[in-house]
PDB file of C-alpha atoms in Angstrom:
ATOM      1  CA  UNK A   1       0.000   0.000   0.000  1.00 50.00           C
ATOM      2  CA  UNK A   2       2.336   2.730   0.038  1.00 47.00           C
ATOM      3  CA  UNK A   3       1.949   5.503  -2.915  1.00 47.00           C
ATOM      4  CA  UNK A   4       5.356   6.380  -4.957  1.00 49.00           C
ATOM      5  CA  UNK A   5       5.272   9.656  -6.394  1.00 45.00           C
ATOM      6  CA  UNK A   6       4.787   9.842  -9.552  1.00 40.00           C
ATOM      7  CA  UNK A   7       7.232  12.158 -11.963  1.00 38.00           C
ATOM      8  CA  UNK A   8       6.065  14.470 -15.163  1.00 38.00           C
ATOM      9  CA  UNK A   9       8.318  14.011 -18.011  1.00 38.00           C
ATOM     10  CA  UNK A  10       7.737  16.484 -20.953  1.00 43.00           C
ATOM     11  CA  UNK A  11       7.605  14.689 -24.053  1.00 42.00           C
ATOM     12  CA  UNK A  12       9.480  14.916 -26.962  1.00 48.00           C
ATOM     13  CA  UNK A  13       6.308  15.708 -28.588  1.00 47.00           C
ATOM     14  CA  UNK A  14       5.395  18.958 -26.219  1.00 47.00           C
ATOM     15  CA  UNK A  15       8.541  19.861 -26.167  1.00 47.00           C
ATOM     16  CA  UNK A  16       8.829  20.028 -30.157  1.00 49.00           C
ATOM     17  CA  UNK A  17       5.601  21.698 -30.161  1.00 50.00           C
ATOM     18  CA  UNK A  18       6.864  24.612 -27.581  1.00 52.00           C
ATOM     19  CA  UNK A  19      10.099  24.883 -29.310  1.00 51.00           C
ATOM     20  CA  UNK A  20       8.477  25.557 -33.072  1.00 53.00           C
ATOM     21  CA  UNK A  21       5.704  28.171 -31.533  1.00 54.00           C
ATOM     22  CA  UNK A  22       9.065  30.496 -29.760  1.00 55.00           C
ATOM     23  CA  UNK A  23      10.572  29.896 -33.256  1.00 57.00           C
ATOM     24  CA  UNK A  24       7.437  31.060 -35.358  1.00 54.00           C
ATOM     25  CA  UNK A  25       7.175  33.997 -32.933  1.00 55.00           C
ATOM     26  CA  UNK A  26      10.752  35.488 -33.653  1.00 55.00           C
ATOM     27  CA  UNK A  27      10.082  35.266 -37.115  1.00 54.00           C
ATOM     28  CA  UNK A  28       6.827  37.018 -37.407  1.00 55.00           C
ATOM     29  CA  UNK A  29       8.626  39.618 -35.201  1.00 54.00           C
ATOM     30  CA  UNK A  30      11.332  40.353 -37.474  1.00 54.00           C
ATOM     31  CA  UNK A  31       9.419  40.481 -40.394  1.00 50.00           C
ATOM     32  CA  UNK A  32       7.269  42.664 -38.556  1.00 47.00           C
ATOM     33  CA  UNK A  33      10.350  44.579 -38.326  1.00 50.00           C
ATOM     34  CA  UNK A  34      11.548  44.276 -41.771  1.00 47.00           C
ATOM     35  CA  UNK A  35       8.093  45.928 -43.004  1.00 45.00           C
ATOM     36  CA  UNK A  36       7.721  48.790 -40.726  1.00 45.00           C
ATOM     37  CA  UNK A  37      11.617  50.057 -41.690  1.00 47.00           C
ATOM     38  CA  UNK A  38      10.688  49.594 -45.657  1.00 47.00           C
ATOM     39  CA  UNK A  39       7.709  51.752 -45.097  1.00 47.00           C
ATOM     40  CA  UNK A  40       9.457  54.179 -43.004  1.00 46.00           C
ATOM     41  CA  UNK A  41      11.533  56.741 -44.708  1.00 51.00           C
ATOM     42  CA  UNK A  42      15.058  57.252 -43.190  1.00 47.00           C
ATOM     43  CA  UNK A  43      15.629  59.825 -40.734  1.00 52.00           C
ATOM     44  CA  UNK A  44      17.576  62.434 -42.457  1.00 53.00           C
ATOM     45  CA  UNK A  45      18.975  65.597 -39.816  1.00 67.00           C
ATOM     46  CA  UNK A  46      17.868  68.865 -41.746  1.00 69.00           C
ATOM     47  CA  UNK A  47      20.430  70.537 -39.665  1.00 70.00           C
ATOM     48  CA  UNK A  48      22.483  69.004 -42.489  1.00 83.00           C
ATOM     49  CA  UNK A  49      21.099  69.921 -45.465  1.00 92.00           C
ATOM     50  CA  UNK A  50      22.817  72.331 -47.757  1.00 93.00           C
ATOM     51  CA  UNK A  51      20.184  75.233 -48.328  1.00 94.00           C
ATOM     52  CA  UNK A  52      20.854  77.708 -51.282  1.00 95.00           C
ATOM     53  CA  UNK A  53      20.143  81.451 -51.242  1.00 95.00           C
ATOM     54  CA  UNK A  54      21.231  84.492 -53.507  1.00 96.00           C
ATOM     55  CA  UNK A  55      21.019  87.489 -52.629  1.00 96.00           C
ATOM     56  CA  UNK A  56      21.633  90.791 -54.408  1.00 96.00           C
ATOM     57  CA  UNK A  57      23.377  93.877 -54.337  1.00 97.00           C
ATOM     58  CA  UNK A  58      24.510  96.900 -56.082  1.00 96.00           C
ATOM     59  CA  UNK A  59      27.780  96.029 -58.209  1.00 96.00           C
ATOM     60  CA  UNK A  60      29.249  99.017 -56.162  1.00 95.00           C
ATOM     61  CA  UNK A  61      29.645  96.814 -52.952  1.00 96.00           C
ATOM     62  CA  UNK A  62      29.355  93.397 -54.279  1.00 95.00           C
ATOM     63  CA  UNK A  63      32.580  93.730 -56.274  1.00 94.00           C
ATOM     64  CA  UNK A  64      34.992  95.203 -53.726  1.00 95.00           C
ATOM     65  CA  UNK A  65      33.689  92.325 -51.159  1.00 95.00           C
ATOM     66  CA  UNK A  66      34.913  90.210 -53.620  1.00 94.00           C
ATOM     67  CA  UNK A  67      37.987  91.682 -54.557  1.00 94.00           C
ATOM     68  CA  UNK A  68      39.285  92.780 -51.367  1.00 94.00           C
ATOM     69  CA  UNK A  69      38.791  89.732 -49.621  1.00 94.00           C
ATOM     70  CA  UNK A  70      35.365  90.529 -48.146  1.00 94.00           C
ATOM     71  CA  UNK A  71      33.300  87.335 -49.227  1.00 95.00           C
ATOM     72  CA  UNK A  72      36.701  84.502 -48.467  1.00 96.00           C
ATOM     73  CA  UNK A  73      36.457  86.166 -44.930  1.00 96.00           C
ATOM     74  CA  UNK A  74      32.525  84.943 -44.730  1.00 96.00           C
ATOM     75  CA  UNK A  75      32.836  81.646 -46.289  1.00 96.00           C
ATOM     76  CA  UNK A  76      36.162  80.531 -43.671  1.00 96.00           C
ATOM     77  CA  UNK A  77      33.990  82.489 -40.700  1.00 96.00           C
ATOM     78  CA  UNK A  78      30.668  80.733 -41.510  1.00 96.00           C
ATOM     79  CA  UNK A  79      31.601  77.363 -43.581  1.00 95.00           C
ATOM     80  CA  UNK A  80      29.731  78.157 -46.557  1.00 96.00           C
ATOM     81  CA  UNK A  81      30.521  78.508 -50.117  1.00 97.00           C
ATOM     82  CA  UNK A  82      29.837  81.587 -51.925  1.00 96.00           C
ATOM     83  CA  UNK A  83      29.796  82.603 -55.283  1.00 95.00           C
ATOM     84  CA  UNK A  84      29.322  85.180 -57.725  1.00 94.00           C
ATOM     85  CA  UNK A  85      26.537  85.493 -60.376  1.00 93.00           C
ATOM     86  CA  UNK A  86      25.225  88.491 -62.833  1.00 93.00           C
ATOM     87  CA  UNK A  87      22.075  90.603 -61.816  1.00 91.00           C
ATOM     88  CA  UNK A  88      19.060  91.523 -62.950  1.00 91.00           C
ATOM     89  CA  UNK A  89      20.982  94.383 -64.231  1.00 92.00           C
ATOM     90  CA  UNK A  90      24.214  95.993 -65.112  1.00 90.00           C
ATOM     91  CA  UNK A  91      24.615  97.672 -61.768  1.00 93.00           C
ATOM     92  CA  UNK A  92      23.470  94.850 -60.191  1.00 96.00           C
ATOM     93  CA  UNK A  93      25.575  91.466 -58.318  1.00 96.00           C
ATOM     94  CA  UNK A  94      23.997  88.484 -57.457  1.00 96.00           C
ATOM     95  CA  UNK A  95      25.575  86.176 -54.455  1.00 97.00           C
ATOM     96  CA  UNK A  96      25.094  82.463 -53.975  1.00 96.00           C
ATOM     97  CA  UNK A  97      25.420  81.509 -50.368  1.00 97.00           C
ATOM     98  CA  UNK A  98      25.284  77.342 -49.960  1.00 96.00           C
ATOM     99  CA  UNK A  99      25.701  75.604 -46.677  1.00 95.00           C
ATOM    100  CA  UNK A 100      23.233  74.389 -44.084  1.00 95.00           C
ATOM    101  CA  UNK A 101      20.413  76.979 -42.425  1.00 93.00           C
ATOM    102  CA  UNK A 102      22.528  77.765 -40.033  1.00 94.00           C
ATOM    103  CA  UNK A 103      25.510  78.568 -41.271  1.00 95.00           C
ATOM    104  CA  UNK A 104      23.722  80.170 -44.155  1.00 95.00           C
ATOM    105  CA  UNK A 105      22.189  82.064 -41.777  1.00 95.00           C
ATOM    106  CA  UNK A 106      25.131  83.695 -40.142  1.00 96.00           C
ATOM    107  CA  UNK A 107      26.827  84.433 -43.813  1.00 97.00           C
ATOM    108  CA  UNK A 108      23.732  86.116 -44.426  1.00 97.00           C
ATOM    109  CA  UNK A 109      23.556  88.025 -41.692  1.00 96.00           C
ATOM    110  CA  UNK A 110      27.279  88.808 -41.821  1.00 96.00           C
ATOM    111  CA  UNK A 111      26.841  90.537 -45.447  1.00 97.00           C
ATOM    112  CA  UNK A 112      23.697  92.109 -45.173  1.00 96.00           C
ATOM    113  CA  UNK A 113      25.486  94.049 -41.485  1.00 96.00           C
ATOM    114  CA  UNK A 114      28.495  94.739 -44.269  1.00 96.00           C
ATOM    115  CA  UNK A 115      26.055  96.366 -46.734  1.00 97.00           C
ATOM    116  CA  UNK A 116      24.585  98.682 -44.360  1.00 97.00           C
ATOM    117  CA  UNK A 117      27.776  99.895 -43.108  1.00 96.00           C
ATOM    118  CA  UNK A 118      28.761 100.523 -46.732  1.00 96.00           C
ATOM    119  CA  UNK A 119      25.374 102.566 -47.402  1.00 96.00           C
ATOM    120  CA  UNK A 120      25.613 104.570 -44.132  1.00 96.00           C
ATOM    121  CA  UNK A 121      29.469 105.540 -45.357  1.00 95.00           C
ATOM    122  CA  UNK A 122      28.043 106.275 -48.527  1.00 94.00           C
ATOM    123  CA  UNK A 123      24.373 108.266 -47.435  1.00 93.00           C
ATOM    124  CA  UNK A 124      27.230 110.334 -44.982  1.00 92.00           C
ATOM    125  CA  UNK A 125      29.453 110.916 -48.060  1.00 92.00           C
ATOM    126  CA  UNK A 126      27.134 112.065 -50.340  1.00 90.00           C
ATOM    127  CA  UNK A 127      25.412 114.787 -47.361  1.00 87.00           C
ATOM    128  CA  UNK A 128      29.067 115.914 -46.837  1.00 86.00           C
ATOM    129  CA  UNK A 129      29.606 116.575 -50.419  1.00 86.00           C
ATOM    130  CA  UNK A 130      25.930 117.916 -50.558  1.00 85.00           C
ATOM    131  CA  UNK A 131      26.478 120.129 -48.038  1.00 87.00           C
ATOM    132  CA  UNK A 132      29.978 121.253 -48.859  1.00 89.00           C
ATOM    133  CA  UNK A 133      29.146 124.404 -51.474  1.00 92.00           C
ATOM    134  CA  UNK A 134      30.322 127.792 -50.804  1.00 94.00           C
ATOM    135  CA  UNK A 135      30.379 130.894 -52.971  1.00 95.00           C
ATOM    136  CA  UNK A 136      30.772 134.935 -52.138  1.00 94.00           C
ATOM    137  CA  UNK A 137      29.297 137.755 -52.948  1.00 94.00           C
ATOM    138  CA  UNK A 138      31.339 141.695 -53.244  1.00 93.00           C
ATOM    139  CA  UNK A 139      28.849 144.445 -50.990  1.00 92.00           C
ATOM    140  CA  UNK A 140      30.197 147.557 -52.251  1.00 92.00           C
ATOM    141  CA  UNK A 141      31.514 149.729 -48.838  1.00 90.00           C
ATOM    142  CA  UNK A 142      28.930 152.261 -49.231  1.00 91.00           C
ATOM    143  CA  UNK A 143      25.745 150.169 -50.131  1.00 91.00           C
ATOM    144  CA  UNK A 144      27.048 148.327 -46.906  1.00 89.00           C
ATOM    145  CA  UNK A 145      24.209 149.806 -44.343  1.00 91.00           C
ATOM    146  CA  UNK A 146      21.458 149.835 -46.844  1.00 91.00           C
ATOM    147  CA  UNK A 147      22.194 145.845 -47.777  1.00 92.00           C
ATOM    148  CA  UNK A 148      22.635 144.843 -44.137  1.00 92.00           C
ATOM    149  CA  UNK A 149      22.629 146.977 -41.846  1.00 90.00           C
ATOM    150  CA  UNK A 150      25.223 148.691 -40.270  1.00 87.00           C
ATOM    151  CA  UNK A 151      27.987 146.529 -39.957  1.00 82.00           C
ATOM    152  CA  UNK A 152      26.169 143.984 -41.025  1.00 84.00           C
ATOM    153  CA  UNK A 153      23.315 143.569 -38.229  1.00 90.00           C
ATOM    154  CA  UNK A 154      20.673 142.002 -40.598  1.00 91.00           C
ATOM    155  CA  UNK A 155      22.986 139.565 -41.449  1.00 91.00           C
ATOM    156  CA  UNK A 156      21.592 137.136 -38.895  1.00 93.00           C
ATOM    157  CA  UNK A 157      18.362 137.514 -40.274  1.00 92.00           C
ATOM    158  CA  UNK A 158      19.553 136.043 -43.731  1.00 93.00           C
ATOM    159  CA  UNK A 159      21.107 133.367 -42.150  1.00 94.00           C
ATOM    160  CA  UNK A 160      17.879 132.347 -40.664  1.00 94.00           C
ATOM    161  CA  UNK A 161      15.785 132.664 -43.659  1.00 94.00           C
ATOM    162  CA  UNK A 162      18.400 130.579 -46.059  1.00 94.00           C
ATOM    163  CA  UNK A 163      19.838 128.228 -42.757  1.00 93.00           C
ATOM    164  CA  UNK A 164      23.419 128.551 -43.948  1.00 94.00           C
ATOM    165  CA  UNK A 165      26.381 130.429 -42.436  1.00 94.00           C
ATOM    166  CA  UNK A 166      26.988 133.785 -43.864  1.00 94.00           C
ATOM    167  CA  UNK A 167      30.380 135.785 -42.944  1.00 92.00           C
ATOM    168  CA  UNK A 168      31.731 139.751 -43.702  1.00 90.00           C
ATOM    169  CA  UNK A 169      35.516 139.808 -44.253  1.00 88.00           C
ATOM    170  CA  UNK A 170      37.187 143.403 -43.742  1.00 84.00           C
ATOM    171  CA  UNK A 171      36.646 145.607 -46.570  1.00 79.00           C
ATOM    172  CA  UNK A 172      39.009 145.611 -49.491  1.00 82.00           C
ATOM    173  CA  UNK A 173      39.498 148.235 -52.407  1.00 81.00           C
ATOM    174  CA  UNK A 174      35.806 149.466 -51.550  1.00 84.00           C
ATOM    175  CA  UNK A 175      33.791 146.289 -50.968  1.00 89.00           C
ATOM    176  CA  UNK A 176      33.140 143.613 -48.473  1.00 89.00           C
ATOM    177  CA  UNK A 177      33.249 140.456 -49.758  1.00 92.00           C
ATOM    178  CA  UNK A 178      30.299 138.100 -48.046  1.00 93.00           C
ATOM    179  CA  UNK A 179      31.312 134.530 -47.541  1.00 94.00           C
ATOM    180  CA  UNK A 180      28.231 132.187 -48.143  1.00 94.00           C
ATOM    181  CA  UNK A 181      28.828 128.491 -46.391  1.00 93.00           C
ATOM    182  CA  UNK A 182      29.419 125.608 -46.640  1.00 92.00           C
ATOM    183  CA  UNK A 183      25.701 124.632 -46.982  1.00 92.00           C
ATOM    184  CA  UNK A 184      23.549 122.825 -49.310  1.00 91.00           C
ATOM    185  CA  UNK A 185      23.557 124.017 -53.048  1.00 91.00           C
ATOM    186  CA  UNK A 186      20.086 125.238 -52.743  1.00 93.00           C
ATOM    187  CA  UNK A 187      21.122 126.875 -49.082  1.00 93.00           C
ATOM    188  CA  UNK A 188      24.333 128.799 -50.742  1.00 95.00           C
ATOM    189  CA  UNK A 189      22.067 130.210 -54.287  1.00 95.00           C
ATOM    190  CA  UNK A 190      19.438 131.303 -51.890  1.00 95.00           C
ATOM    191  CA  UNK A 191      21.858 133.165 -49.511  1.00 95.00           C
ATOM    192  CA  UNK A 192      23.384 134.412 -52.867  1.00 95.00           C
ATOM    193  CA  UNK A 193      20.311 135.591 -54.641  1.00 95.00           C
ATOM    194  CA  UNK A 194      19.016 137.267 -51.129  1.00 95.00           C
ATOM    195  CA  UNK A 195      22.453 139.284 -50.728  1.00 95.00           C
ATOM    196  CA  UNK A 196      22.062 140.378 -54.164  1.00 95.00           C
ATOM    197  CA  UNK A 197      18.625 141.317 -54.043  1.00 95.00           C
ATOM    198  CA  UNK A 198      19.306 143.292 -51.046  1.00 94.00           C
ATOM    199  CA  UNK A 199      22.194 145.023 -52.507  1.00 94.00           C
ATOM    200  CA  UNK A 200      20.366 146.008 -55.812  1.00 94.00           C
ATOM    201  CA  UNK A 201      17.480 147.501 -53.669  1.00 93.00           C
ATOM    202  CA  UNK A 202      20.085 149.118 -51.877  1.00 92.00           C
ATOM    203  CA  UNK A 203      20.977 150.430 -55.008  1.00 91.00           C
ATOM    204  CA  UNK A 204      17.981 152.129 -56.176  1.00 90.00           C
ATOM    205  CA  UNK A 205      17.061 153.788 -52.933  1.00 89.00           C
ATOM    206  CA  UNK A 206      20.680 155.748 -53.097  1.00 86.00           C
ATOM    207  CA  UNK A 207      20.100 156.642 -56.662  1.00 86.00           C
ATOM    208  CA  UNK A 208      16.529 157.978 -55.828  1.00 82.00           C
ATOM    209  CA  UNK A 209      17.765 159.973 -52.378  1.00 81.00           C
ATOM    210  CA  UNK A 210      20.683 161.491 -54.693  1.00 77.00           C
ATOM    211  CA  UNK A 211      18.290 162.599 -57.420  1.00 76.00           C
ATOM    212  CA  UNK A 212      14.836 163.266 -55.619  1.00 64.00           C
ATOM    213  CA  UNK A 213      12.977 164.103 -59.128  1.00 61.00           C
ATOM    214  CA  UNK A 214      13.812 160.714 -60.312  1.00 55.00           C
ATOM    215  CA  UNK A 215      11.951 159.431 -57.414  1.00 54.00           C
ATOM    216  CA  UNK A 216       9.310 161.744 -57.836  1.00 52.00           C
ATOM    217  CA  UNK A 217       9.087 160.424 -61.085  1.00 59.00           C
ATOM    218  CA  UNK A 218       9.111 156.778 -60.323  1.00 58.00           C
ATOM    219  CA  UNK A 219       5.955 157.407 -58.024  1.00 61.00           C
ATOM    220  CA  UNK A 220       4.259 159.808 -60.449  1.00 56.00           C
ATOM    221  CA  UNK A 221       4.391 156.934 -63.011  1.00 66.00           C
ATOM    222  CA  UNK A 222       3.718 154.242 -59.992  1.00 65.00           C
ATOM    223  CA  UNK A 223       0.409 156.422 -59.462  1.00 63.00           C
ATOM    224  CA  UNK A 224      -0.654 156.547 -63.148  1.00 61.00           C
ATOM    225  CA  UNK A 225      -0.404 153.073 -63.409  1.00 70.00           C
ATOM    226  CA  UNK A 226      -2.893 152.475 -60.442  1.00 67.00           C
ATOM    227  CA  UNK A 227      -5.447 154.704 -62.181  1.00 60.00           C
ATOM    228  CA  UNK A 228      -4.746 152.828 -65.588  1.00 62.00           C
ATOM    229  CA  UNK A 229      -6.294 149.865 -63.857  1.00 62.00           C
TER     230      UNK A 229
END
């Protein structure tokens, strides 16, 4: 009567069986796998794609940049490569910055910070030329007072009305010579024309105090032409 305990053996059978279900499971996995990566495009880093741009300017800066050095400096600075292209016309340069975004970026940005230092130079040049005329006028000594006052005390006020600078030298062989300037072309010919209408009305009001009929004359015919109308 005593029970012996009794011992499970797998059999070759179940075992065979297990083993071919973990093997048909690994290979539906990987070509589970296989299909998901051949429908999946690769993963490409756009932080690496080269990225074109051209950009352009007038032939007046684009061509000393390039012959003086100006665009190697960018490329070695921001690893890009640069080149040079007609525009859309004959004052006109066309660059061609390649590299990736970023470093296209920063060449970019490094030309267009060149440009406007070169039109700045060139807006100050142009006032400073603009602004450089100068020209004279000869008051004659004695049509001094009635031009501008005595020694020249309405001279401020013809400085104000034309905004430009206006200086009396000493007399010399009977006349004063006016210096007009520097100022604006259209400052200096209004200073000019104002001085010289000033003296020629100066002019006329001597001649009529020296010959009183003349004057007479000027308002008799003044006061005819009134009544004419």
């Amino acid at each position: 009567g005593t029970k012996r305990p009794v011992t499970l053996v797998e059999s070759d059978s179940e075992s065979s069986s297990s083993g071919s279900n973990s093997q048909r499971r690994k290979t539906g996995a990987a070509a589970a796998t296989a299909l998901l990566t051949a429908s999946t495009p690769l993963d490409v880093d756009e932080a690496d794609k080269v990225i074109h741009r051209i950009l352009s300017f007038p032939t007046k800066f684009a061509g000393p940049l390039q012959h003086e050095g100006g665009l190697v400096q960018v490329m070695a600075e921001c690893e890009v490569n640069i080149s040079i292209q007609p525009g859309d016309s004959s004052d006109a340069t066309a660059i061609r910055i390649s590299g990736t975004e970023h470093a296209l970026g920063r060449a970019v940005a490094q030309i267009e910070l060149q440009f406007q230092a070169f039109a700045e130079a060139e807006r100050k040049a142009k006032e400073e030329a603009e602004s450089n005329h100068m020209d004279q006028v000869q008051i004659p000594e004695k049509l001094l007072c009635g031009a501008v006052g005595p020694n020249g005390q309405d001279l401020p006020k013809v400085r104000e009305k034309c905004k430009v600078m206006i200086a009396l030298m000493p007399p010399e062989a009977g006349h004063l010579t006016a210096h007009i300037g520097p100022g604006t072309e259209e400052q200096v010919k209004s200073a000019k024309a104002e001085l010289l209408q000033r003296i020629s009305a100066a002019e006329k009001a001597k001649a009529d105090a020296a010959n009183p009929s003349r004057q007479l004359s000027a308002e008799f015919q003044a006061l005819m032409e009134d009544v004419g109308k």
